[in-house]
N, CA, C and O atoms as CSV, one atom per row, in Angstrom:
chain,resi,resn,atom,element,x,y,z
A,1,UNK,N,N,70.225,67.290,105.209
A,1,UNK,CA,C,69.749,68.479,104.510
A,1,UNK,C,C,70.856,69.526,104.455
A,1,UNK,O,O,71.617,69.573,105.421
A,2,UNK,N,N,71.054,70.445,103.350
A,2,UNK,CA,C,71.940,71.627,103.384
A,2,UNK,C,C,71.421,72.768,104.529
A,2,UNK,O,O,70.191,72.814,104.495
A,3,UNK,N,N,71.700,73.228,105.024
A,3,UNK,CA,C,71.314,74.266,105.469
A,3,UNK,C,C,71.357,75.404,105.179
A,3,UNK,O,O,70.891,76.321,105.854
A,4,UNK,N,N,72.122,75.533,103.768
A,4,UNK,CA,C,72.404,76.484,103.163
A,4,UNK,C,C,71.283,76.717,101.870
A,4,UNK,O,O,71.072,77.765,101.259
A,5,UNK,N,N,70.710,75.517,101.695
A,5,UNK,CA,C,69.831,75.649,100.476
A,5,UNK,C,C,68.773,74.868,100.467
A,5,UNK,O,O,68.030,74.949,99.489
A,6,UNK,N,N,68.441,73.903,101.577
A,6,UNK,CA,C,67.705,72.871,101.834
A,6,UNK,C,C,67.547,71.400,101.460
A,6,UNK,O,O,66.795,70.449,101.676
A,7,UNK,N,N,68.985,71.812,100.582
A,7,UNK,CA,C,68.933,70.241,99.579
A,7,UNK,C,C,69.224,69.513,100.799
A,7,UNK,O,O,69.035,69.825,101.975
A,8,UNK,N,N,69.853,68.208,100.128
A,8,UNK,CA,C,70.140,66.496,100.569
A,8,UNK,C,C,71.922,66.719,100.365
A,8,UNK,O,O,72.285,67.366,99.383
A,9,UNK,N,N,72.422,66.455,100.820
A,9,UNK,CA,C,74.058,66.288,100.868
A,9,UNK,C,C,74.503,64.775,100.431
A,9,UNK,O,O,74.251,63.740,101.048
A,10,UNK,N,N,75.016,64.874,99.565
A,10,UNK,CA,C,75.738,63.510,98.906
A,10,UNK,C,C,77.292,63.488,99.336
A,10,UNK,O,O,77.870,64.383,98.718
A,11,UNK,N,N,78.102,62.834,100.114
A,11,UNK,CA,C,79.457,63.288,100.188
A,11,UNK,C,C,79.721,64.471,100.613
A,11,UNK,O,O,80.760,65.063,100.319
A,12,UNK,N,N,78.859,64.914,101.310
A,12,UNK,CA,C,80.153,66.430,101.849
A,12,UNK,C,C,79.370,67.321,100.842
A,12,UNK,O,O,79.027,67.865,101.891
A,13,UNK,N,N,78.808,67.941,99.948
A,13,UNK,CA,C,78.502,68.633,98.938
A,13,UNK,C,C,76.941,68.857,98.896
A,13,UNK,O,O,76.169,67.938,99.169
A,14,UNK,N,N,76.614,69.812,98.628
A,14,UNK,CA,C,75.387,69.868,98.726
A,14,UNK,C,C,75.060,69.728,97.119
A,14,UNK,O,O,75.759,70.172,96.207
A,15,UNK,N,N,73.638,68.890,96.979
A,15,UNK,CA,C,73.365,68.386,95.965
A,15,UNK,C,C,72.539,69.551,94.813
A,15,UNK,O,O,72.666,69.552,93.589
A,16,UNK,N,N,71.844,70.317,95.496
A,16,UNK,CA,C,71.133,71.058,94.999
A,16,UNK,C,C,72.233,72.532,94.053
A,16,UNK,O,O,71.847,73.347,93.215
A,17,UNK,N,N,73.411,72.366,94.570
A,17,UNK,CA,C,73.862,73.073,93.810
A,17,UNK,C,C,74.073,74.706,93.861
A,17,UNK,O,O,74.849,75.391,93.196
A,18,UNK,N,N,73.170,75.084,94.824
A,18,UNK,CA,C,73.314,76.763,95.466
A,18,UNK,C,C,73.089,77.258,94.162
A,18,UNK,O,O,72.477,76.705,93.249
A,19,UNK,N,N,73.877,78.806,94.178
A,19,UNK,CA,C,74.117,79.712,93.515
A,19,UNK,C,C,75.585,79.848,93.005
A,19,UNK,O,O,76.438,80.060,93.866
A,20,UNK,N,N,76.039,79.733,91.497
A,20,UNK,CA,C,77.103,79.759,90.948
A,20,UNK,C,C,77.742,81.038,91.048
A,20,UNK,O,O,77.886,81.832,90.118
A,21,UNK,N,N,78.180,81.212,92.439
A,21,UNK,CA,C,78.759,82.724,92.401
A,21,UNK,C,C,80.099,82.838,91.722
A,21,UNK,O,O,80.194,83.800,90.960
A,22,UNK,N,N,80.973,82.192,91.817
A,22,UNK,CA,C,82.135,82.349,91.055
A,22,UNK,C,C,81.592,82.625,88.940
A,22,UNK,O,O,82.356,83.308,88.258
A,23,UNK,N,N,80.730,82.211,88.493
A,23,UNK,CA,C,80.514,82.702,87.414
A,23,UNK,C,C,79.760,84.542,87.481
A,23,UNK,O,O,79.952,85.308,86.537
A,24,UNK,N,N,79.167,84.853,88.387
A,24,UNK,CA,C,77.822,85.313,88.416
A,24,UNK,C,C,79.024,86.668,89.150
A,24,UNK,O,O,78.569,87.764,89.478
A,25,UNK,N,N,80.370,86.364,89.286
A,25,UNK,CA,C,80.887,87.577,90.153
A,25,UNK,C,C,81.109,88.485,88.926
A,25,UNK,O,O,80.684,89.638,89.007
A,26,UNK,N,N,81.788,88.050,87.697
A,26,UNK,CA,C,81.703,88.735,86.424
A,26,UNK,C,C,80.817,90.153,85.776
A,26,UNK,O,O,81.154,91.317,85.557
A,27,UNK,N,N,79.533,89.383,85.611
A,27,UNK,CA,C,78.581,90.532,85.436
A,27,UNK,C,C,78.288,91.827,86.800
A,27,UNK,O,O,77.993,93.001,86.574
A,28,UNK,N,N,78.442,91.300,87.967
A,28,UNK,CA,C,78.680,91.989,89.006
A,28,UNK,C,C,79.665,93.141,89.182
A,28,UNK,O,O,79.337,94.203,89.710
A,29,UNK,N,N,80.989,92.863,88.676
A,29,UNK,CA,C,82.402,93.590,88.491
A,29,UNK,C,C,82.121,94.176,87.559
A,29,UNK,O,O,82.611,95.302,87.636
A,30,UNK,N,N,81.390,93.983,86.373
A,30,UNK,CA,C,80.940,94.691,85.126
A,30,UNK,C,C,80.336,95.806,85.424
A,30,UNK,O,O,80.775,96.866,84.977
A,31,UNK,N,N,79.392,95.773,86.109
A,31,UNK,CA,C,78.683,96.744,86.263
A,31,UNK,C,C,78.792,97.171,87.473
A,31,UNK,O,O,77.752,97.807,87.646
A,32,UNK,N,N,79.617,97.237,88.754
A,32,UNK,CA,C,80.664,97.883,89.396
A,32,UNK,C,C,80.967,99.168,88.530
A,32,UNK,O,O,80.307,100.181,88.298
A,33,UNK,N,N,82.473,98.651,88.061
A,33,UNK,CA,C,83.306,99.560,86.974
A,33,UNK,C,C,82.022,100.330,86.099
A,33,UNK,O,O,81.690,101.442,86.508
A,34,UNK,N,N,81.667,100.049,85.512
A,34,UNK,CA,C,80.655,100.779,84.796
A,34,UNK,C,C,80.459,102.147,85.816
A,34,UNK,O,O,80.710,103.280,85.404
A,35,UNK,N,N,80.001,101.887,87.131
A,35,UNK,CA,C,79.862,103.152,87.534
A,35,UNK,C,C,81.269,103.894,87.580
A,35,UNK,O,O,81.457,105.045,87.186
A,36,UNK,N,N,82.103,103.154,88.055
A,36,UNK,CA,C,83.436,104.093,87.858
A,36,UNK,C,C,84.404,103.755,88.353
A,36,UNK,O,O,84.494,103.461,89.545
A,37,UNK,N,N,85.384,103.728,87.482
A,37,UNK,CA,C,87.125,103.050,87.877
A,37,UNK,C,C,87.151,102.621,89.321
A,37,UNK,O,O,86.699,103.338,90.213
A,38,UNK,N,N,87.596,101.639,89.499
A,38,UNK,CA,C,88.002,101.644,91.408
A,38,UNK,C,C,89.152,100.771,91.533
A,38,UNK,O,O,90.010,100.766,90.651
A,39,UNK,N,N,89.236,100.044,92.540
A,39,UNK,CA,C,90.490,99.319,93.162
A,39,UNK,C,C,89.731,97.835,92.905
A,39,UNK,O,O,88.647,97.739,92.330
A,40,UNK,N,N,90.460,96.758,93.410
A,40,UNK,CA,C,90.170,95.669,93.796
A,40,UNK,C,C,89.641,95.565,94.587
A,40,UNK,O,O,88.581,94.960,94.428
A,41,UNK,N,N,89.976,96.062,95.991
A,41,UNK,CA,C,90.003,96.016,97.252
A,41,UNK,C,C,88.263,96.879,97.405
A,41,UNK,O,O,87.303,96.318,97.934
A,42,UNK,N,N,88.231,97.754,97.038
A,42,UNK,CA,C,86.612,98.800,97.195
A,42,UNK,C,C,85.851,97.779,96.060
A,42,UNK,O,O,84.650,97.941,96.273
A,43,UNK,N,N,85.998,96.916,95.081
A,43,UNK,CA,C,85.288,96.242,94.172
A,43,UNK,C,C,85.034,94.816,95.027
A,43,UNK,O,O,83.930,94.345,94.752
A,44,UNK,N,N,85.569,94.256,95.711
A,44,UNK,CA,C,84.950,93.237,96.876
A,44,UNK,C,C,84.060,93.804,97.814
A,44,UNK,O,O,83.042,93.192,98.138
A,45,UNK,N,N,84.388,95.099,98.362
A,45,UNK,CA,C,83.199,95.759,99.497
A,45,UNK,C,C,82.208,95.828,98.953
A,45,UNK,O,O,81.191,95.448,99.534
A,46,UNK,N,N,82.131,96.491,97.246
A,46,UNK,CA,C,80.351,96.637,96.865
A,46,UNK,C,C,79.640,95.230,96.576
A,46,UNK,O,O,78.457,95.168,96.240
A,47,UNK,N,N,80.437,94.139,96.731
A,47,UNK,CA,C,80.176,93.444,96.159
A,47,UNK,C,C,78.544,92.993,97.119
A,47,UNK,O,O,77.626,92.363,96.592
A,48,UNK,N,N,78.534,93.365,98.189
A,48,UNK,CA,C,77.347,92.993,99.203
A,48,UNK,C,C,76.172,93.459,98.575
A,48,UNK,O,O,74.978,93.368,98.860
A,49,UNK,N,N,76.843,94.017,97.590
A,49,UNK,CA,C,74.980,95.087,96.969
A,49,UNK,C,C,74.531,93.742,96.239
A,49,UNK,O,O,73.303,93.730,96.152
A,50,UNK,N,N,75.129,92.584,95.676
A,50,UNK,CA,C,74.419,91.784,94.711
A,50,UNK,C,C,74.071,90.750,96.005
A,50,UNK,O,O,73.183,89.939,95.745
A,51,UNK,N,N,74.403,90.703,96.782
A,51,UNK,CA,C,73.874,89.855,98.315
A,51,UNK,C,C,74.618,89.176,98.389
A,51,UNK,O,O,74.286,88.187,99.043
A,52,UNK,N,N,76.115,89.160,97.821
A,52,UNK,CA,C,77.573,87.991,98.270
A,52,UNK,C,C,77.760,88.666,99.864
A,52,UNK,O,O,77.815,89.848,100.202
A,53,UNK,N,N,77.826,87.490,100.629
A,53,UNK,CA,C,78.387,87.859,101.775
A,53,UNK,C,C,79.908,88.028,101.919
A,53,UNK,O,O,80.500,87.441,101.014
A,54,UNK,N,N,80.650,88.606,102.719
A,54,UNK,CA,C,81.990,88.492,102.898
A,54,UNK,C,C,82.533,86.799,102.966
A,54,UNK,O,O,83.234,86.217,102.138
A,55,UNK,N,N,82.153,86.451,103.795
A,55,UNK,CA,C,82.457,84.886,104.025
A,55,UNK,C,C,82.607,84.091,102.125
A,55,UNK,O,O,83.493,83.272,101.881
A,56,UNK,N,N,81.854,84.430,101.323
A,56,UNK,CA,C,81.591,84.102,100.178
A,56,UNK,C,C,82.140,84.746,98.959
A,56,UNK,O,O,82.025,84.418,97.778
A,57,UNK,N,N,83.045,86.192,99.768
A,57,UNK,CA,C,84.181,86.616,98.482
A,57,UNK,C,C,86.187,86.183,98.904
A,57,UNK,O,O,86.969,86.778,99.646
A,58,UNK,N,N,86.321,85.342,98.317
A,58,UNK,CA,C,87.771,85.022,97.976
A,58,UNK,C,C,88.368,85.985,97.358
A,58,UNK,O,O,87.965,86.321,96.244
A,59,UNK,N,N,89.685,86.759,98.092
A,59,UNK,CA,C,89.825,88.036,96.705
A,59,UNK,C,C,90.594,87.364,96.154
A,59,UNK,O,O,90.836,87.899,95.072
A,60,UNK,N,N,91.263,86.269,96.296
A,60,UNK,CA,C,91.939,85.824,95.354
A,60,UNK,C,C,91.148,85.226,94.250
A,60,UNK,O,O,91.711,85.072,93.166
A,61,UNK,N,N,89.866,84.859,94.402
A,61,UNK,CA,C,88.929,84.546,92.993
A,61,UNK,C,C,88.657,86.075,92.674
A,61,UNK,O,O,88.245,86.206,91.522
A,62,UNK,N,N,88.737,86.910,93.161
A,62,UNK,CA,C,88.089,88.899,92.820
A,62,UNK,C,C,89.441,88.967,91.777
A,62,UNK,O,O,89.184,88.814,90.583
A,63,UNK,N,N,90.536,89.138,92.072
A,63,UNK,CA,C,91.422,88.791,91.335
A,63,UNK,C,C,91.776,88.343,90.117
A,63,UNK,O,O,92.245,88.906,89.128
A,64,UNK,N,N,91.406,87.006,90.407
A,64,UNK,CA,C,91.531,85.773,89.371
A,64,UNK,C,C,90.561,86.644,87.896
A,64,UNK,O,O,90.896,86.848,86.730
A,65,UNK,N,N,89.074,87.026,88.795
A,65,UNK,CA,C,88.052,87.776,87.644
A,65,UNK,C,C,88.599,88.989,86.827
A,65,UNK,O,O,88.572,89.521,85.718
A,66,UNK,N,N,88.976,89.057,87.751
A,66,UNK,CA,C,89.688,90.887,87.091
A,66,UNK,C,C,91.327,90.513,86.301
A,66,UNK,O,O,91.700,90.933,85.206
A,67,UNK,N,N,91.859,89.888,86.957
A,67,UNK,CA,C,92.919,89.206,85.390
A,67,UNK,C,C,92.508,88.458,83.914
A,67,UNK,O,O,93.241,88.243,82.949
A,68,UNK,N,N,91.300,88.193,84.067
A,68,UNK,CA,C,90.432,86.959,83.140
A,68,UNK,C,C,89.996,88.384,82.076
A,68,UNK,O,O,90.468,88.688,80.981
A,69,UNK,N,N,89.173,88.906,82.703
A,69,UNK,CA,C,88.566,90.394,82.443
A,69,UNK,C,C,89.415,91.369,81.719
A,69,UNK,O,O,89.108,92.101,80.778
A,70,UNK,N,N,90.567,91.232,82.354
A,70,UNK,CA,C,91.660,92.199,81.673
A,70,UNK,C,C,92.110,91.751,80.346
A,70,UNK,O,O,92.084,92.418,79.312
A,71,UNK,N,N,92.568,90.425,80.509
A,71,UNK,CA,C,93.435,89.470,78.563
A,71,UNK,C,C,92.270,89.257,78.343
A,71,UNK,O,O,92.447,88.039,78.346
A,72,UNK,N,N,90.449,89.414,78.009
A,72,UNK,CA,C,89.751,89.331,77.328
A,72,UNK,C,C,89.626,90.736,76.613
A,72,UNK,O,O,89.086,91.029,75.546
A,73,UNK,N,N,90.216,91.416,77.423
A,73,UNK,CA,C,89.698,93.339,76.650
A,73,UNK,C,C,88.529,93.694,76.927
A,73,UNK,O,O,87.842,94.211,76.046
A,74,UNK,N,N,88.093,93.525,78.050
A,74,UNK,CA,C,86.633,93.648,78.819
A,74,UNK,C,C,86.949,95.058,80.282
A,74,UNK,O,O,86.144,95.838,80.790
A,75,UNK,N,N,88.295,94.877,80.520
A,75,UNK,CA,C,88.960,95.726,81.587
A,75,UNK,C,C,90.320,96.075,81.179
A,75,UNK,O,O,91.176,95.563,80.457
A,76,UNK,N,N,90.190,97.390,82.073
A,76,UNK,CA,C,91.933,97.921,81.959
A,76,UNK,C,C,92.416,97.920,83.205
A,76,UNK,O,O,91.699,97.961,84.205
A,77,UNK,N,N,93.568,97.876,83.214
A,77,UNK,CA,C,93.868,98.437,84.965
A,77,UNK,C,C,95.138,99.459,84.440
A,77,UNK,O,O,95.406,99.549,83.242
A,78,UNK,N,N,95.923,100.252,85.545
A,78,UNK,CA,C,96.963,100.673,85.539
A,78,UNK,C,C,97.251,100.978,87.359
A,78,UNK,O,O,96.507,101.135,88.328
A,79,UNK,N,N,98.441,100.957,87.186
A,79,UNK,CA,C,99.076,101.282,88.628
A,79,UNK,C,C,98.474,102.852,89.259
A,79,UNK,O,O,98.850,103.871,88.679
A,80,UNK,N,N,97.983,102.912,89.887
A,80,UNK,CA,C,97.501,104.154,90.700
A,80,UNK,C,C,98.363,104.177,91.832
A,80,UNK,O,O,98.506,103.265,92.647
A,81,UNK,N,N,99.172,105.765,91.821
A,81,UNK,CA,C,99.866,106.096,92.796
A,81,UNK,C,C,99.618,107.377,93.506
A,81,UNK,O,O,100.272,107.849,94.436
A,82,UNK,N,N,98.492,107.896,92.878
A,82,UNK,CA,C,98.342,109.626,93.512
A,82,UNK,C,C,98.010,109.914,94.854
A,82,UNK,O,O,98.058,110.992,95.446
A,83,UNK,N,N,97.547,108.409,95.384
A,83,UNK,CA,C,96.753,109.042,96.976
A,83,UNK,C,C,97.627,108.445,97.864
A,83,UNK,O,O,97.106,107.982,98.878
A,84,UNK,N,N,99.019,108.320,97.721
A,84,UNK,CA,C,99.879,108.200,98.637
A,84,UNK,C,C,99.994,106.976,99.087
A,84,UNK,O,O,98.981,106.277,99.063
A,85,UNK,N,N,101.055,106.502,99.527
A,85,UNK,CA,C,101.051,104.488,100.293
A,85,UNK,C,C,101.535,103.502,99.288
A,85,UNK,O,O,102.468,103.911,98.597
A,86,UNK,N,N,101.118,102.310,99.055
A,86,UNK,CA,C,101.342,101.546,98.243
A,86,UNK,C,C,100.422,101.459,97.171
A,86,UNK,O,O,99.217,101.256,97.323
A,87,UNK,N,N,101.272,101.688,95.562
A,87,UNK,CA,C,100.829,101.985,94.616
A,87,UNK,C,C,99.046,100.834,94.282
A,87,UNK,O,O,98.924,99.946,95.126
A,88,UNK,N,N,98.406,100.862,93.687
A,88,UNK,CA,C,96.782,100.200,93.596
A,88,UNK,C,C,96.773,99.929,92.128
A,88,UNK,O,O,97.246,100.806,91.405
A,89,UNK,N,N,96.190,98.580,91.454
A,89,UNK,CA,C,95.594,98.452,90.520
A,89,UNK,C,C,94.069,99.348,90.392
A,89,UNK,O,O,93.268,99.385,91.327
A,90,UNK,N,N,93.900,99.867,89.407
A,90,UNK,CA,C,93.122,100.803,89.060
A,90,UNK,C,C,92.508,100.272,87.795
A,90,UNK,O,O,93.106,100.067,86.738
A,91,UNK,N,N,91.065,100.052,88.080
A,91,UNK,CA,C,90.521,98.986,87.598
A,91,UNK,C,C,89.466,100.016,86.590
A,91,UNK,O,O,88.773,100.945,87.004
A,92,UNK,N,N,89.552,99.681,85.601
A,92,UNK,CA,C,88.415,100.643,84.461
A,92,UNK,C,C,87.555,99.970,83.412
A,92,UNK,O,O,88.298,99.519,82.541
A,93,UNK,N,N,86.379,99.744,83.173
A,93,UNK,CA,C,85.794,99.216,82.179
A,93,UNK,C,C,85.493,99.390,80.706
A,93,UNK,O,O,84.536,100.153,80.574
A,94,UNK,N,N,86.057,98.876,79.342
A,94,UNK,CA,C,86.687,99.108,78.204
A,94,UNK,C,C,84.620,99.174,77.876
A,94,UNK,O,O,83.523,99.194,78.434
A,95,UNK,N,N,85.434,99.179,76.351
A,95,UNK,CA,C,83.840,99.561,75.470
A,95,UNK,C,C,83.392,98.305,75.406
A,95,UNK,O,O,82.165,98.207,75.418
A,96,UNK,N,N,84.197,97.005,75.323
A,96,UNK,CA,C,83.934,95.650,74.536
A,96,UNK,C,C,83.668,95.026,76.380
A,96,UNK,O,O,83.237,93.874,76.438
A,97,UNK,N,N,83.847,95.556,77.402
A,97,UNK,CA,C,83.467,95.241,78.817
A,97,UNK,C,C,81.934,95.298,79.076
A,97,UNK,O,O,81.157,94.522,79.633
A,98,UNK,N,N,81.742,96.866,78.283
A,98,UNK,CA,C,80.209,97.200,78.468
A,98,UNK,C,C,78.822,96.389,77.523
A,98,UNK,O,O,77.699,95.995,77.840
A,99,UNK,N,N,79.547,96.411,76.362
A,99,UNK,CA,C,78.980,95.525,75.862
A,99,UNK,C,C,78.575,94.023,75.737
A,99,UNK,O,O,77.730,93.422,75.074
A,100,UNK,N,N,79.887,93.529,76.994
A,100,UNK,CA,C,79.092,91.887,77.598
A,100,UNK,C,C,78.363,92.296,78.931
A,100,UNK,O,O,77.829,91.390,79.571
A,101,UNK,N,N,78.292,93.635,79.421
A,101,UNK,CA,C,77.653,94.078,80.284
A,101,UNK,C,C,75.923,93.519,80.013
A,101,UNK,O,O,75.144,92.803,80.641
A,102,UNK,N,N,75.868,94.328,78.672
A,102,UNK,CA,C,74.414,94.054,78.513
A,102,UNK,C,C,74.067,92.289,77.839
A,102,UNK,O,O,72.954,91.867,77.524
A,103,UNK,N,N,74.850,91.834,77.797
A,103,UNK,CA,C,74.731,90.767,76.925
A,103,UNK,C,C,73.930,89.884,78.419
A,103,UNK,O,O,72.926,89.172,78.461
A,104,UNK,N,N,74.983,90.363,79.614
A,104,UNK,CA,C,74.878,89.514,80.323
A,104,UNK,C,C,73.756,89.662,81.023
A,104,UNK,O,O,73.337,88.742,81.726
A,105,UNK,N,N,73.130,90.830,80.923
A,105,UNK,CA,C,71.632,91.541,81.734
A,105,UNK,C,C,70.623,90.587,80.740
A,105,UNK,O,O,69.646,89.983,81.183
A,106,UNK,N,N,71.015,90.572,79.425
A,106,UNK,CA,C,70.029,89.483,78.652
A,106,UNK,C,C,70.209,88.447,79.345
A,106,UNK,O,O,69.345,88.311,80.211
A,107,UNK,N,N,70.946,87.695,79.319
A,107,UNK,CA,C,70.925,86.025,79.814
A,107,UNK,C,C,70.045,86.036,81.360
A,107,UNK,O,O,69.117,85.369,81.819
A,108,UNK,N,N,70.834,87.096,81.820
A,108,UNK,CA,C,70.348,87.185,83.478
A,108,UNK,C,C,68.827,87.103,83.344
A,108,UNK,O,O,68.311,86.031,83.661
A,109,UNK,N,N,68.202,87.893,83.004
A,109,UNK,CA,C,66.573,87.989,82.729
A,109,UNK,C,C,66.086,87.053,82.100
A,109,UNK,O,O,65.046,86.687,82.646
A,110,UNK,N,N,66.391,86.327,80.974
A,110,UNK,CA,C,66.253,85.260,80.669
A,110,UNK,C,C,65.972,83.903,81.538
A,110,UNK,O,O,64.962,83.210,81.653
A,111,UNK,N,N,67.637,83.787,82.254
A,111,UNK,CA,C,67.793,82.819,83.207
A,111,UNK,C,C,66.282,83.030,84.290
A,111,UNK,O,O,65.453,82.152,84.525
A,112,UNK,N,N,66.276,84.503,84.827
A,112,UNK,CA,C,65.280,84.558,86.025
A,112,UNK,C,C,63.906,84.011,85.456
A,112,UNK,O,O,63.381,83.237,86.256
A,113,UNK,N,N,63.232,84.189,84.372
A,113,UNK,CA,C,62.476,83.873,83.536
A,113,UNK,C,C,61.939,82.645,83.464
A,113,UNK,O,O,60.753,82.316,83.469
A,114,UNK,N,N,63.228,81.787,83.376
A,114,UNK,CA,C,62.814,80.399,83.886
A,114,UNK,C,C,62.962,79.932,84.962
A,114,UNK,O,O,62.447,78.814,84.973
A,115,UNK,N,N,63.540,80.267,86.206
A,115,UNK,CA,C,63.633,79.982,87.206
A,115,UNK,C,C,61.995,80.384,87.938
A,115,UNK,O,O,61.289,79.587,88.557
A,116,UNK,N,N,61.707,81.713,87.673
A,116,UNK,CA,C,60.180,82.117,87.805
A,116,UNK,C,C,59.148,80.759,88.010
A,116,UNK,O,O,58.705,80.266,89.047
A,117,UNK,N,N,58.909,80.267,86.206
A,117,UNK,CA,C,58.187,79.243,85.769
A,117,UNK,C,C,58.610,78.061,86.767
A,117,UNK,O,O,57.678,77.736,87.502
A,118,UNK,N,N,59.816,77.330,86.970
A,118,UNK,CA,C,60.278,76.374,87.534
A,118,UNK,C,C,59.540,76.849,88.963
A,118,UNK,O,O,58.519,76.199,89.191
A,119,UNK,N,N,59.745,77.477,89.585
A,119,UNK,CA,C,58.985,77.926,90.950
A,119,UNK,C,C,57.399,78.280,91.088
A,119,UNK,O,O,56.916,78.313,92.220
A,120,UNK,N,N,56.575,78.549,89.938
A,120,UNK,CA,C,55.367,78.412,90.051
A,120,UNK,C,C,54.959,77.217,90.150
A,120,UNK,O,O,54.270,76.694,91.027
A,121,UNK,N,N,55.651,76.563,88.705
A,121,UNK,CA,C,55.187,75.057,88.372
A,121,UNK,C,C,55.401,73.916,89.892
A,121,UNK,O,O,54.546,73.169,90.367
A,122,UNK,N,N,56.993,74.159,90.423
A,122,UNK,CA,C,57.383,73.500,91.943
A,122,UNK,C,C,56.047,74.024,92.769
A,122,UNK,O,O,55.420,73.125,93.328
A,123,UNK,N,N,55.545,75.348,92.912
A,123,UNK,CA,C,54.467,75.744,94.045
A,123,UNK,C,C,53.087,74.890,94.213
A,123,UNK,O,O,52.532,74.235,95.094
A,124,UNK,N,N,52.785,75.385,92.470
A,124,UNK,CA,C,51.490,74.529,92.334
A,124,UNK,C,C,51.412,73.198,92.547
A,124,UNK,O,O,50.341,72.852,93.045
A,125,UNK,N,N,52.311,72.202,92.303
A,125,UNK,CA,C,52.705,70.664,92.467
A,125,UNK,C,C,53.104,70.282,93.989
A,125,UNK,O,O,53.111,69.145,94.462
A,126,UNK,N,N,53.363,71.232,94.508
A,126,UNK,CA,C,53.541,71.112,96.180
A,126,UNK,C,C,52.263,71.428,97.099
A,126,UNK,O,O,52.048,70.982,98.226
A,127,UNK,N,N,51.305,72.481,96.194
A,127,UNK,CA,C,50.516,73.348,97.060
A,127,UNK,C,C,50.965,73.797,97.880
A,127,UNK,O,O,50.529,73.495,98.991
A,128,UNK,N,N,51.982,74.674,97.778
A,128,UNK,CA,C,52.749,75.827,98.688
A,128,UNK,C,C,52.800,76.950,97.823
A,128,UNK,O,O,52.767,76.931,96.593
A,129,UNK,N,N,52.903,78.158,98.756
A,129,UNK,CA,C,53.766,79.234,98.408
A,129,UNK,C,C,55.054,79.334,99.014
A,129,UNK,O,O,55.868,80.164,98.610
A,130,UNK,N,N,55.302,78.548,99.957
A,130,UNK,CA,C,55.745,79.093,101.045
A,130,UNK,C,C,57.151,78.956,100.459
A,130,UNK,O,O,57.189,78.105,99.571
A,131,UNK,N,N,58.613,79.713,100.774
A,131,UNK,CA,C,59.785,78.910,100.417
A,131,UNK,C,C,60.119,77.836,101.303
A,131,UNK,O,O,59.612,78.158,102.377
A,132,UNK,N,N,60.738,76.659,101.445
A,132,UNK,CA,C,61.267,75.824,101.565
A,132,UNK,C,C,62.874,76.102,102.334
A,132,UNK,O,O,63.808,76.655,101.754
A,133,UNK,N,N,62.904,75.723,103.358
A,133,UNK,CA,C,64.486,75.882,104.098
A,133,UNK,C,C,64.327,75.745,105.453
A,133,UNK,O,O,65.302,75.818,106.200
C-alpha cells in the first residue's frame, strides 16, 4: 500500500498517482504574484497556503516554473537591489499571467467537480463515507 495515498505500489511508484503538484505549482505562483511582486525564495514559503509541504517544494522546480512563466509572457522579473546584500529576482505578474490566472480557476473547479461525483459515486459503491488511508 502507499502510505502516502493508500494505493498499491507497482515497482517503487505508487500506482494511484497522488497529486500532480509539479503542474498544479503554476496556478499557485499565479495567484501568489497576483497579490504582489515578491522573490523566489518568499514565493516557496507561501507556497504552504495551497498545502505543499516543504519536503514537496524543489526550488529548483520553483525556478524551473518561474523561467517557463517568464518566455511565456505570463511573468516579469528584474534584478532587485534596494534592500541591501545580494541582488534578488523580483518576480511580477503581467496582464496575459492574470488572465491564465482565471482560466486556470475554471479548469480547477471544473476538475473538483468531477472529482466530487467520482467520490460520491466511489462512497455509495463502497457504503462508506469514511476516507480511505
Amino acid at each position: 500500500m502507499c502510505r502516502e495515498h493508500g494505493g498499491h505500489h507497482h515497482k517503487g511508484s505508487c500506482r494511484c498517482g497522488g497529486v500532480q503538484t509539479g503542474r498544479f505549482l503554476q496556478p499557485c505562483l499565479l495567484l501568489l504574484l497576483h497579490r504582489h511582486s515578491t522573490h523566489g525564495y518568499e514565493l516557496m514559503q507561501s507556497l504552504d497556503e495551497f498545502g505543499f509541504m516543504d519536503s514537496e517544494i524543489d526550488p529548483g522546480t520553483v525556478y524551473r516554473h518561474l523561467r517557463k512563466l517568464e518566455e511565456e509572457g505570463l511573468v516579469n522579473s528584474s534584478w532587485d537591489t534596494e534592500k541591501g546584500g545580494p541582488a534578488k529576482r523580483l518576480y511580477k505578474l503581467t496582464a496575459e499571467g492574470e488572465e491564465l490566472l482565471h482560466a486556470w480557476a475554471v479548469t480547477i473547479k471544473s476538475n473538483i467537480q468531477r472529482l466530487e461525483k467520482f467520490l460520491t459515486k466511489y462512497h455509495a459503491q463502497f457504503n462508506t463515507l469514511e476516507e480511505r488511508g
